[in-house]
Amino acid sequence: MSVKSYDAIIIGGGHNGLVAAAYLAKADLRVLLLESASHLGGAAAEAEIAPGIYAPALAHLVEAMPRSIERDLKLAKYGLQYPKLPLATIALEQEGRHLHLSNPEKMAASLGEADKAALKEFQREITFYAKLLLPLLAQPALSAGADMRAYLHRLVLRLFASRRGSLAQLLHLMPISIGDRLDAAFENPHLKAALAADALLGSDQGPYEPGTWFHLLYREALRRLGRGQSVPIGGIGMLTSALASAAAALGVDIQLGTRVIRIITRSESVTGVETETGAVYSAPVVISSLDPILTFETLLGRAALETQPARRIEKNLSRGLSAKINLALDARPHFRGLDEQDLNARLLVVPSLGELDRAYVQAKRGEEPLDALYEIVVSETGAGSYILSAIKHYAPWENGETVNPLEALLHMLDLYAPGIERSVVSGEYLAPHAIEKRFSLRGGGWYQGNMRVDQLMAFRPSPGFSQDVPAVSGLYLGGVGCHPGGGLSGLPGKFAAAAVMARRKRK
Amino acid sequence: MTGADEDKMPPSKIDFADEAVRPDPVLFDETQAGEPVFARHVLTSPLHISVARASRTNLWEEWNGVTTPQILSAFEDEYRALHTHAGLSDVSPLAKYRISGRDAGAYLAHLLTDDVTMLAVHRHMQVVFCEEQGFVVGDGTLFRLDEVEYRLVAQRPHLSWLLDSAPGFRVKVEDVSASLAAIRLAGPLARPLLAAAGFGGIEELKENACVWCRPGGMPVYVTRGPLPAAYDLWIDREDAGVLWSRLMQKGEPYGVTPVGRQACDLLRLEAGLPLEGHDYAGAFYAPGKEERLTPYDLGWGDRVDLVHGVFNGRAALRRIAGTPARWTLLHLEFEGSRDAVYRRLTTEKAFAGWITSAAYSPLRGRHVALARVLTAHASSPHLQVAAEPRSGFETGFLPVRKATDLLRSSVQASESR
């Protein structure tokens, strides 16, 4: 048995693990990063779906990574570059009357007077409250301390001073469902469903479930934290490669194909980790970027926590209702009514709110829904071939036997882009259960714990838990299951590294 | 049953096949429509038939849902038997849990505040378990029957807390309250009585130790303590009645007397042992924040080992371990009359605490009580108890003094005789 000693060990080489490792290495710590797969990137990696063709394995958009992380880790130097503007969003329509949601002139042309005014009002509302929420996301989660009181104090004062919103309106909107909010304001059913998409994607809730308006707000705030929905030049894989190069340059020791099976503790302090092969690496600090529950139950053992905290962390819910689809195309897809440059947009296929609600119920029951919400990103891989990466929202846990979801998607796509079926070279469909298996994402959820009001901020991953685990000295959580959650922000990792440094300073 | 059959049966023996002593079969019939399901549901101990035969008073009370005798013949006789001869009581309603499996020791070390992995096989110890804020959930006696088998016995049921704490351990937690009967034999003549009744090896049994005996071929687990001169006999429910009869028969020369709960409770009060539900309330059902107590408040600091690993309540107990406890449990005696429970204790008119359980002890000629007193006043020489229980009618205060352990010394004297 070999023992190697480090200052900190990071479990998991996803973007959060890499960010945490890089920040610690930057602070002159000797850092070891252990990844069980043969490549880095986790859910933000690229996967080979056909010989030589790589597609986004799971996530296909970077939304929330703050520029401060890019700057601190000099990611541009390592090849991470973005187009100037975030992706536009276009909600497709079969007849070609698409809604260009990011283009005010085109929107004005395709909407009635009432909806035009309502849209302006709705966007203003989301922007206003998202800005109020933003400070909470840009820093480690505030618990019920003096900082939280100060924040609430400022919030209330700002709401009283503002003509845009009010405390009463915020309290009214917080628990409201996105469906009810949109039904009250808009006439155009296509517009309503398109606006609901961002509140629903990635969640385990239907459009008429309480708290979904807040989910939209949270997502908007996350986008404002970063660049908004973007794809790095060269594809999503560039994010991982830039982070990996930055970490390596800072001196992080990265080991692939090394699965950690145990976090070793002695008298309630972390002393290191043990890998599948029996190798032991020792360090006084371990950051796990894996799912918090998996970390506690499989790596640490429940005995390390007292009964009541262990039961609280167990309550964290992670349930995925989204499937991932990747298609390799040998020709440019032609969507009816879209220009060439519109292909760079984020395309949404949305049924009505009612159909979405039905799809939610069907998928929850394990049935293949008739209609679903698709978020599509098309990218060129060179040599005239294209990748179509889609998220199907409201997909059952496993593929049914009667319906082939890939065929259903192609059939549906053919309505919007005639002839696309003939250009498909290969494709893959990952149902939630396949996502769970491949990415160690509990329940097939994408965020190591769903991003619902009851599991956000001070309650993420569970009440009483945050990046810092006081019960086990030296153990930190640094995955997306921690505050502020998803959107490839890298912040959970950064905050974990900050917690480590704060603890070291106190000593 | 014919008259001839009746003649054949010796009068002192109970025939468990006897129609007259069997539980009423109506109790086990299907309930009629509209009839409340609990209407005919009576929980009885495995020894109920034997105990009911001894009842001359028909005074019953409930203990963990089981019908239990309060007084069987006369309180004074039962009390006297416990102090001069031997008293036999049915303690089957105790909550009893079998904890077994490879991780049983680790599980208990995580559940309880003390380091129980050091407990030797066939020994027992007093244990306490807390929740995450360090408040006492319950206390009990832990027996180690085997390398990987323990038995936890508590005054009140705690199954759900035991099960909540089990995930993550290779351990099986079973409630054996109904299948395991328990008889307590207490008094200075308990040991010779047991020896006469065929309990081999009882003479050598040390305090806090346990032994398997086979009186009359029945396997009985005999444990000594925690009450002075008390032996607890743990036995299968089928054999319990037979053992009771055997002890009554063989114990006749030793003056054995069946005793009810009231006399037993006084014995425990004279020994100064706090009881869940009387002297403290478990943290999960305590009616208010004030009513939740830490092990230090109850004088159980010696049952807390802060360094044996992670256990429930450790973080909170570590924080308070250095500071003096808010409350102190005092074992007091005083002269006076009437029911003394909940009476106020004062030091020169300042509130000091109150009495949590009390009874008149004929042996001492005084009331003996357990009291919860603010630590600041616990050692005050001016501690006094309100003379009347009801506020508004207070006529004065009575002086109290620390109780002496009369019982243990009297037992030791009789045993050395």
Short mmCIF file of N, CA and C in Angstrom, two decimals, chain B residues 240-343:
data_model
loop_
_atom_site.label_atom_id
_atom_site.label_comp_id
_atom_site.label_asym_id
_atom_site.label_seq_id
_atom_site.Cartn_x
_atom_site.Cartn_y
_atom_site.Cartn_z
N ALA B 240 -42.94 -18.14 31.60
CA ALA B 240 -42.98 -17.12 32.66
C ALA B 240 -43.90 -17.52 33.81
N GLY B 241 -45.09 -17.99 33.46
CA GLY B 241 -46.06 -18.35 34.50
C GLY B 241 -45.56 -19.48 35.37
N VAL B 242 -44.91 -20.45 34.74
CA VAL B 242 -44.39 -21.60 35.48
C VAL B 242 -43.30 -21.15 36.45
N LEU B 243 -42.43 -20.24 35.97
CA LEU B 243 -41.35 -19.75 36.83
C LEU B 243 -41.92 -18.99 38.03
N TRP B 244 -42.93 -18.18 37.74
CA TRP B 244 -43.58 -17.40 38.82
C TRP B 244 -44.10 -18.36 39.90
N SER B 245 -44.82 -19.40 39.46
CA SER B 245 -45.36 -20.37 40.42
C SER B 245 -44.24 -21.03 41.19
N ARG B 246 -43.16 -21.36 40.49
CA ARG B 246 -42.03 -22.03 41.13
C ARG B 246 -41.41 -21.14 42.22
N LEU B 247 -41.26 -19.85 41.88
CA LEU B 247 -40.67 -18.93 42.85
C LEU B 247 -41.59 -18.74 44.05
N MET B 248 -42.90 -18.70 43.78
CA MET B 248 -43.85 -18.54 44.89
C MET B 248 -43.79 -19.75 45.81
N GLN B 249 -43.69 -20.95 45.17
CA GLN B 249 -43.69 -22.19 45.94
C GLN B 249 -42.40 -22.33 46.75
N LYS B 250 -41.27 -22.22 46.02
CA LYS B 250 -39.97 -22.40 46.69
C LYS B 250 -39.66 -21.25 47.64
N GLY B 251 -40.33 -20.14 47.42
CA GLY B 251 -40.01 -18.95 48.20
C GLY B 251 -40.82 -18.83 49.47
N GLU B 252 -41.74 -19.75 49.67
CA GLU B 252 -42.61 -19.65 50.84
C GLU B 252 -41.81 -19.54 52.14
N PRO B 253 -40.78 -20.40 52.34
CA PRO B 253 -40.01 -20.28 53.60
C PRO B 253 -39.28 -18.94 53.72
N TYR B 254 -39.08 -18.26 52.57
CA TYR B 254 -38.34 -16.98 52.61
C TYR B 254 -39.29 -15.78 52.67
N GLY B 255 -40.57 -16.07 52.81
CA GLY B 255 -41.54 -15.00 52.94
C GLY B 255 -41.73 -14.20 51.67
N VAL B 256 -41.67 -14.86 50.51
CA VAL B 256 -41.80 -14.13 49.26
C VAL B 256 -43.23 -13.60 49.11
N THR B 257 -43.32 -12.38 48.63
CA THR B 257 -44.62 -11.73 48.49
C THR B 257 -44.70 -11.09 47.11
N PRO B 258 -45.79 -11.34 46.38
CA PRO B 258 -45.95 -10.62 45.10
C PRO B 258 -46.20 -9.15 45.39
N VAL B 259 -45.49 -8.27 44.67
CA VAL B 259 -45.64 -6.83 44.94
C VAL B 259 -46.09 -6.09 43.68
N GLY B 260 -46.82 -5.02 43.92
CA GLY B 260 -47.29 -4.18 42.82
C GLY B 260 -46.29 -3.08 42.51
N ARG B 261 -46.70 -2.21 41.59
CA ARG B 261 -45.78 -1.23 41.08
C ARG B 261 -45.46 -0.12 42.08
N GLN B 262 -46.43 0.14 42.94
CA GLN B 262 -46.25 1.26 43.87
C GLN B 262 -45.10 1.00 44.84
N ALA B 263 -45.04 -0.23 45.36
CA ALA B 263 -43.96 -0.58 46.29
C ALA B 263 -42.62 -0.61 45.57
N CYS B 264 -42.64 -1.13 44.34
CA CYS B 264 -41.40 -1.18 43.55
C CYS B 264 -40.88 0.23 43.29
N ASP B 265 -41.81 1.15 43.01
CA ASP B 265 -41.42 2.51 42.68
C ASP B 265 -40.79 3.19 43.89
N LEU B 266 -41.31 2.88 45.06
CA LEU B 266 -40.74 3.46 46.27
C LEU B 266 -39.31 2.96 46.49
N LEU B 267 -39.09 1.69 46.15
CA LEU B 267 -37.75 1.10 46.27
C LEU B 267 -36.78 1.88 45.39
N ARG B 268 -37.23 2.19 44.17
CA ARG B 268 -36.38 2.91 43.22
C ARG B 268 -36.14 4.34 43.70
N LEU B 269 -37.16 4.91 44.34
CA LEU B 269 -37.04 6.28 44.86
C LEU B 269 -36.07 6.32 46.04
N GLU B 270 -36.15 5.29 46.87
CA GLU B 270 -35.23 5.23 48.02
C GLU B 270 -33.80 5.05 47.55
N ALA B 271 -33.63 4.40 46.41
CA ALA B 271 -32.28 4.24 45.86
C ALA B 271 -31.85 5.49 45.09
N GLY B 272 -32.78 6.41 44.85
CA GLY B 272 -32.45 7.68 44.21
C GLY B 272 -32.22 7.58 42.71
N LEU B 273 -32.90 6.65 42.05
CA LEU B 273 -32.73 6.51 40.60
C LEU B 273 -33.83 7.27 39.86
N PRO B 274 -33.47 8.23 39.00
CA PRO B 274 -34.49 8.95 38.25
C PRO B 274 -35.17 8.05 37.22
N LEU B 275 -36.44 8.33 36.94
CA LEU B 275 -37.23 7.48 36.06
C LEU B 275 -37.79 8.33 34.92
N GLU B 276 -37.65 7.81 33.69
CA GLU B 276 -38.20 8.53 32.55
C GLU B 276 -39.72 8.64 32.72
N GLY B 277 -40.25 9.81 32.40
CA GLY B 277 -41.69 10.01 32.51
C GLY B 277 -42.08 10.58 33.86
N HIS B 278 -41.19 10.46 34.86
CA HIS B 278 -41.46 11.04 36.18
C HIS B 278 -40.46 12.17 36.47
N ASP B 279 -39.18 11.79 36.46
CA ASP B 279 -38.16 12.77 36.85
C ASP B 279 -37.62 13.53 35.65
N TYR B 280 -37.85 13.01 34.48
CA TYR B 280 -37.53 13.78 33.28
C TYR B 280 -38.41 13.29 32.14
N ALA B 281 -38.58 14.13 31.13
CA ALA B 281 -39.36 13.74 29.96
C ALA B 281 -38.39 13.59 28.80
N GLY B 282 -38.59 12.56 27.98
CA GLY B 282 -37.74 12.36 26.81
C GLY B 282 -37.81 13.57 25.89
N ALA B 283 -36.71 13.88 25.22
CA ALA B 283 -36.63 15.11 24.42
C ALA B 283 -37.70 15.17 23.33
N PHE B 284 -38.15 14.02 22.85
CA PHE B 284 -39.10 14.05 21.72
C PHE B 284 -40.54 14.28 22.16
N TYR B 285 -40.82 14.13 23.46
CA TYR B 285 -42.19 14.40 23.89
C TYR B 285 -42.26 15.38 25.05
N ALA B 286 -41.11 15.94 25.43
CA ALA B 286 -41.12 16.92 26.51
C ALA B 286 -42.02 18.08 26.14
N PRO B 287 -42.87 18.51 27.07
CA PRO B 287 -43.88 19.51 26.72
C PRO B 287 -43.33 20.90 26.44
N GLY B 288 -42.11 21.18 26.80
CA GLY B 288 -41.57 22.51 26.54
C GLY B 288 -40.07 22.46 26.53
N LYS B 289 -39.47 23.55 26.09
CA LYS B 289 -38.02 23.61 26.01
C LYS B 289 -37.39 23.39 27.38
N GLU B 290 -38.05 23.98 28.41
CA GLU B 290 -37.54 23.90 29.77
C GLU B 290 -37.49 22.46 30.28
N GLU B 291 -38.38 21.64 29.73
CA GLU B 291 -38.49 20.27 30.23
C GLU B 291 -37.46 19.33 29.63
N ARG B 292 -36.73 19.81 28.62
CA ARG B 292 -35.72 18.94 28.02
C ARG B 292 -34.42 19.07 28.81
N LEU B 293 -33.85 17.95 29.17
CA LEU B 293 -32.68 17.95 30.03
C LEU B 293 -31.51 17.24 29.38
N THR B 294 -30.31 17.68 29.70
CA THR B 294 -29.11 17.01 29.22
C THR B 294 -28.70 15.95 30.25
N PRO B 295 -27.83 15.03 29.86
CA PRO B 295 -27.37 14.04 30.85
C PRO B 295 -26.73 14.69 32.06
N TYR B 296 -26.11 15.86 31.85
CA TYR B 296 -25.45 16.54 32.98
C TYR B 296 -26.49 17.06 33.97
N ASP B 297 -27.67 17.49 33.46
CA ASP B 297 -28.73 17.96 34.34
C ASP B 297 -29.22 16.83 35.25
N LEU B 298 -29.14 15.60 34.75
CA LEU B 298 -29.68 14.47 35.50
C LEU B 298 -28.61 13.75 36.30
N GLY B 299 -27.43 14.33 36.33
CA GLY B 299 -26.36 13.70 37.10
C GLY B 299 -25.77 12.48 36.42
N TRP B 300 -25.90 12.43 35.12
CA TRP B 300 -25.40 11.27 34.37
C TRP B 300 -24.13 11.61 33.59
N GLY B 301 -23.40 12.61 34.07
CA GLY B 301 -22.18 12.99 33.38
C GLY B 301 -21.21 11.83 33.21
N ASP B 302 -21.26 10.89 34.17
CA ASP B 302 -20.33 9.75 34.09
C ASP B 302 -20.75 8.77 33.00
N ARG B 303 -21.95 8.94 32.47
CA ARG B 303 -22.38 8.05 31.38
C ARG B 303 -22.03 8.64 30.02
N VAL B 304 -21.41 9.80 30.00
CA VAL B 304 -21.08 10.45 28.74
C VAL B 304 -19.58 10.34 28.52
N ASP B 305 -19.21 9.77 27.37
CA ASP B 305 -17.81 9.68 26.99
C ASP B 305 -17.66 10.45 25.68
N LEU B 306 -17.04 11.62 25.76
CA LEU B 306 -17.04 12.51 24.60
C LEU B 306 -16.03 12.12 23.53
N VAL B 307 -15.18 11.15 23.81
CA VAL B 307 -14.10 10.88 22.86
C VAL B 307 -14.19 9.51 22.17
N HIS B 308 -15.28 8.78 22.38
CA HIS B 308 -15.29 7.43 21.81
C HIS B 308 -15.74 7.38 20.36
N GLY B 309 -15.94 8.51 19.74
CA GLY B 309 -16.36 8.51 18.34
C GLY B 309 -17.61 9.33 18.18
N VAL B 310 -18.17 9.32 16.98
CA VAL B 310 -19.38 10.10 16.73
C VAL B 310 -20.56 9.41 17.38
N PHE B 311 -21.32 10.15 18.18
CA PHE B 311 -22.56 9.58 18.70
C PHE B 311 -23.60 10.69 18.74
N ASN B 312 -24.84 10.31 18.82
CA ASN B 312 -25.91 11.29 18.79
C ASN B 312 -25.82 12.24 19.97
N GLY B 313 -25.75 13.52 19.66
CA GLY B 313 -25.68 14.54 20.69
C GLY B 313 -24.26 14.96 21.04
N ARG B 314 -23.27 14.34 20.40
CA ARG B 314 -21.90 14.61 20.82
C ARG B 314 -21.50 16.07 20.62
N ALA B 315 -21.81 16.59 19.42
CA ALA B 315 -21.39 17.97 19.13
C ALA B 315 -21.95 18.92 20.18
N ALA B 316 -23.24 18.75 20.51
CA ALA B 316 -23.88 19.64 21.48
C ALA B 316 -23.32 19.41 22.88
N LEU B 317 -23.11 18.16 23.24
CA LEU B 317 -22.61 17.87 24.60
C LEU B 317 -21.18 18.37 24.78
N ARG B 318 -20.40 18.31 23.69
CA ARG B 318 -19.03 18.83 23.78
C ARG B 318 -19.04 20.31 24.10
N ARG B 319 -20.03 21.01 23.48
CA ARG B 319 -20.09 22.46 23.70
C ARG B 319 -20.39 22.78 25.16
N ILE B 320 -21.26 21.97 25.79
CA ILE B 320 -21.69 22.32 27.15
C ILE B 320 -20.91 21.59 28.23
N ALA B 321 -20.04 20.66 27.83
CA ALA B 321 -19.41 19.78 28.83
C ALA B 321 -18.65 20.56 29.89
N GLY B 322 -18.01 21.65 29.50
CA GLY B 322 -17.19 22.38 30.45
C GLY B 322 -17.97 23.25 31.41
N THR B 323 -19.16 23.65 31.00
CA THR B 323 -19.93 24.60 31.81
C THR B 323 -20.79 23.86 32.83
N PRO B 324 -21.09 24.48 33.95
CA PRO B 324 -21.92 23.80 34.94
C PRO B 324 -23.34 23.57 34.40
N ALA B 325 -23.91 22.43 34.74
CA ALA B 325 -25.27 22.12 34.27
C ALA B 325 -26.27 23.08 34.89
N ARG B 326 -27.37 23.34 34.16
CA ARG B 326 -28.39 24.24 34.67
C ARG B 326 -29.08 23.63 35.89
N TRP B 327 -29.36 22.33 35.79
CA TRP B 327 -30.11 21.67 36.86
C TRP B 327 -29.23 20.64 37.56
N THR B 328 -29.61 20.33 38.79
CA THR B 328 -28.98 19.23 39.50
C THR B 328 -30.10 18.36 40.06
N LEU B 329 -29.93 17.08 39.95
CA LEU B 329 -30.94 16.17 40.49
C LEU B 329 -30.57 15.86 41.94
N LEU B 330 -31.47 16.19 42.86
CA LEU B 330 -31.16 15.97 44.27
C LEU B 330 -32.04 14.86 44.84
N HIS B 331 -31.43 14.04 45.67
CA HIS B 331 -32.15 13.00 46.38
C HIS B 331 -32.38 13.53 47.79
N LEU B 332 -33.65 13.81 48.12
CA LEU B 332 -33.93 14.55 49.36
C LEU B 332 -34.85 13.75 50.27
N GLU B 333 -34.85 14.12 51.52
CA GLU B 333 -35.90 13.62 52.40
C GLU B 333 -36.35 14.73 53.32
N PHE B 334 -37.60 14.67 53.71
CA PHE B 334 -38.14 15.72 54.58
C PHE B 334 -39.37 15.18 55.30
N GLU B 335 -39.70 15.86 56.38
CA GLU B 335 -40.88 15.45 57.13
C GLU B 335 -42.06 16.26 56.65
N GLY B 336 -43.23 15.68 56.75
CA GLY B 336 -44.39 16.41 56.28
C GLY B 336 -45.46 15.43 55.90
N SER B 337 -46.52 15.94 55.36
CA SER B 337 -47.63 15.04 55.04
C SER B 337 -48.07 15.28 53.60
N ARG B 338 -48.97 14.46 53.15
CA ARG B 338 -49.63 14.60 51.86
C ARG B 338 -48.67 14.43 50.68
N ASP B 339 -49.28 14.38 49.57
CA ASP B 339 -48.58 14.18 48.31
C ASP B 339 -47.59 15.31 48.05
N ALA B 340 -46.36 14.98 47.75
CA ALA B 340 -45.34 16.03 47.66
C ALA B 340 -44.88 16.31 46.23
N VAL B 341 -45.36 15.56 45.26
CA VAL B 341 -44.86 15.74 43.90
C VAL B 341 -45.21 17.14 43.40
N TYR B 342 -44.31 17.74 42.68
CA TYR B 342 -44.43 19.07 42.08
C TYR B 342 -44.39 20.20 43.09
N ARG B 343 -44.13 19.90 44.33
CA ARG B 343 -44.00 20.99 45.31
C ARG B 343 -42.74 21.79 45.01
#
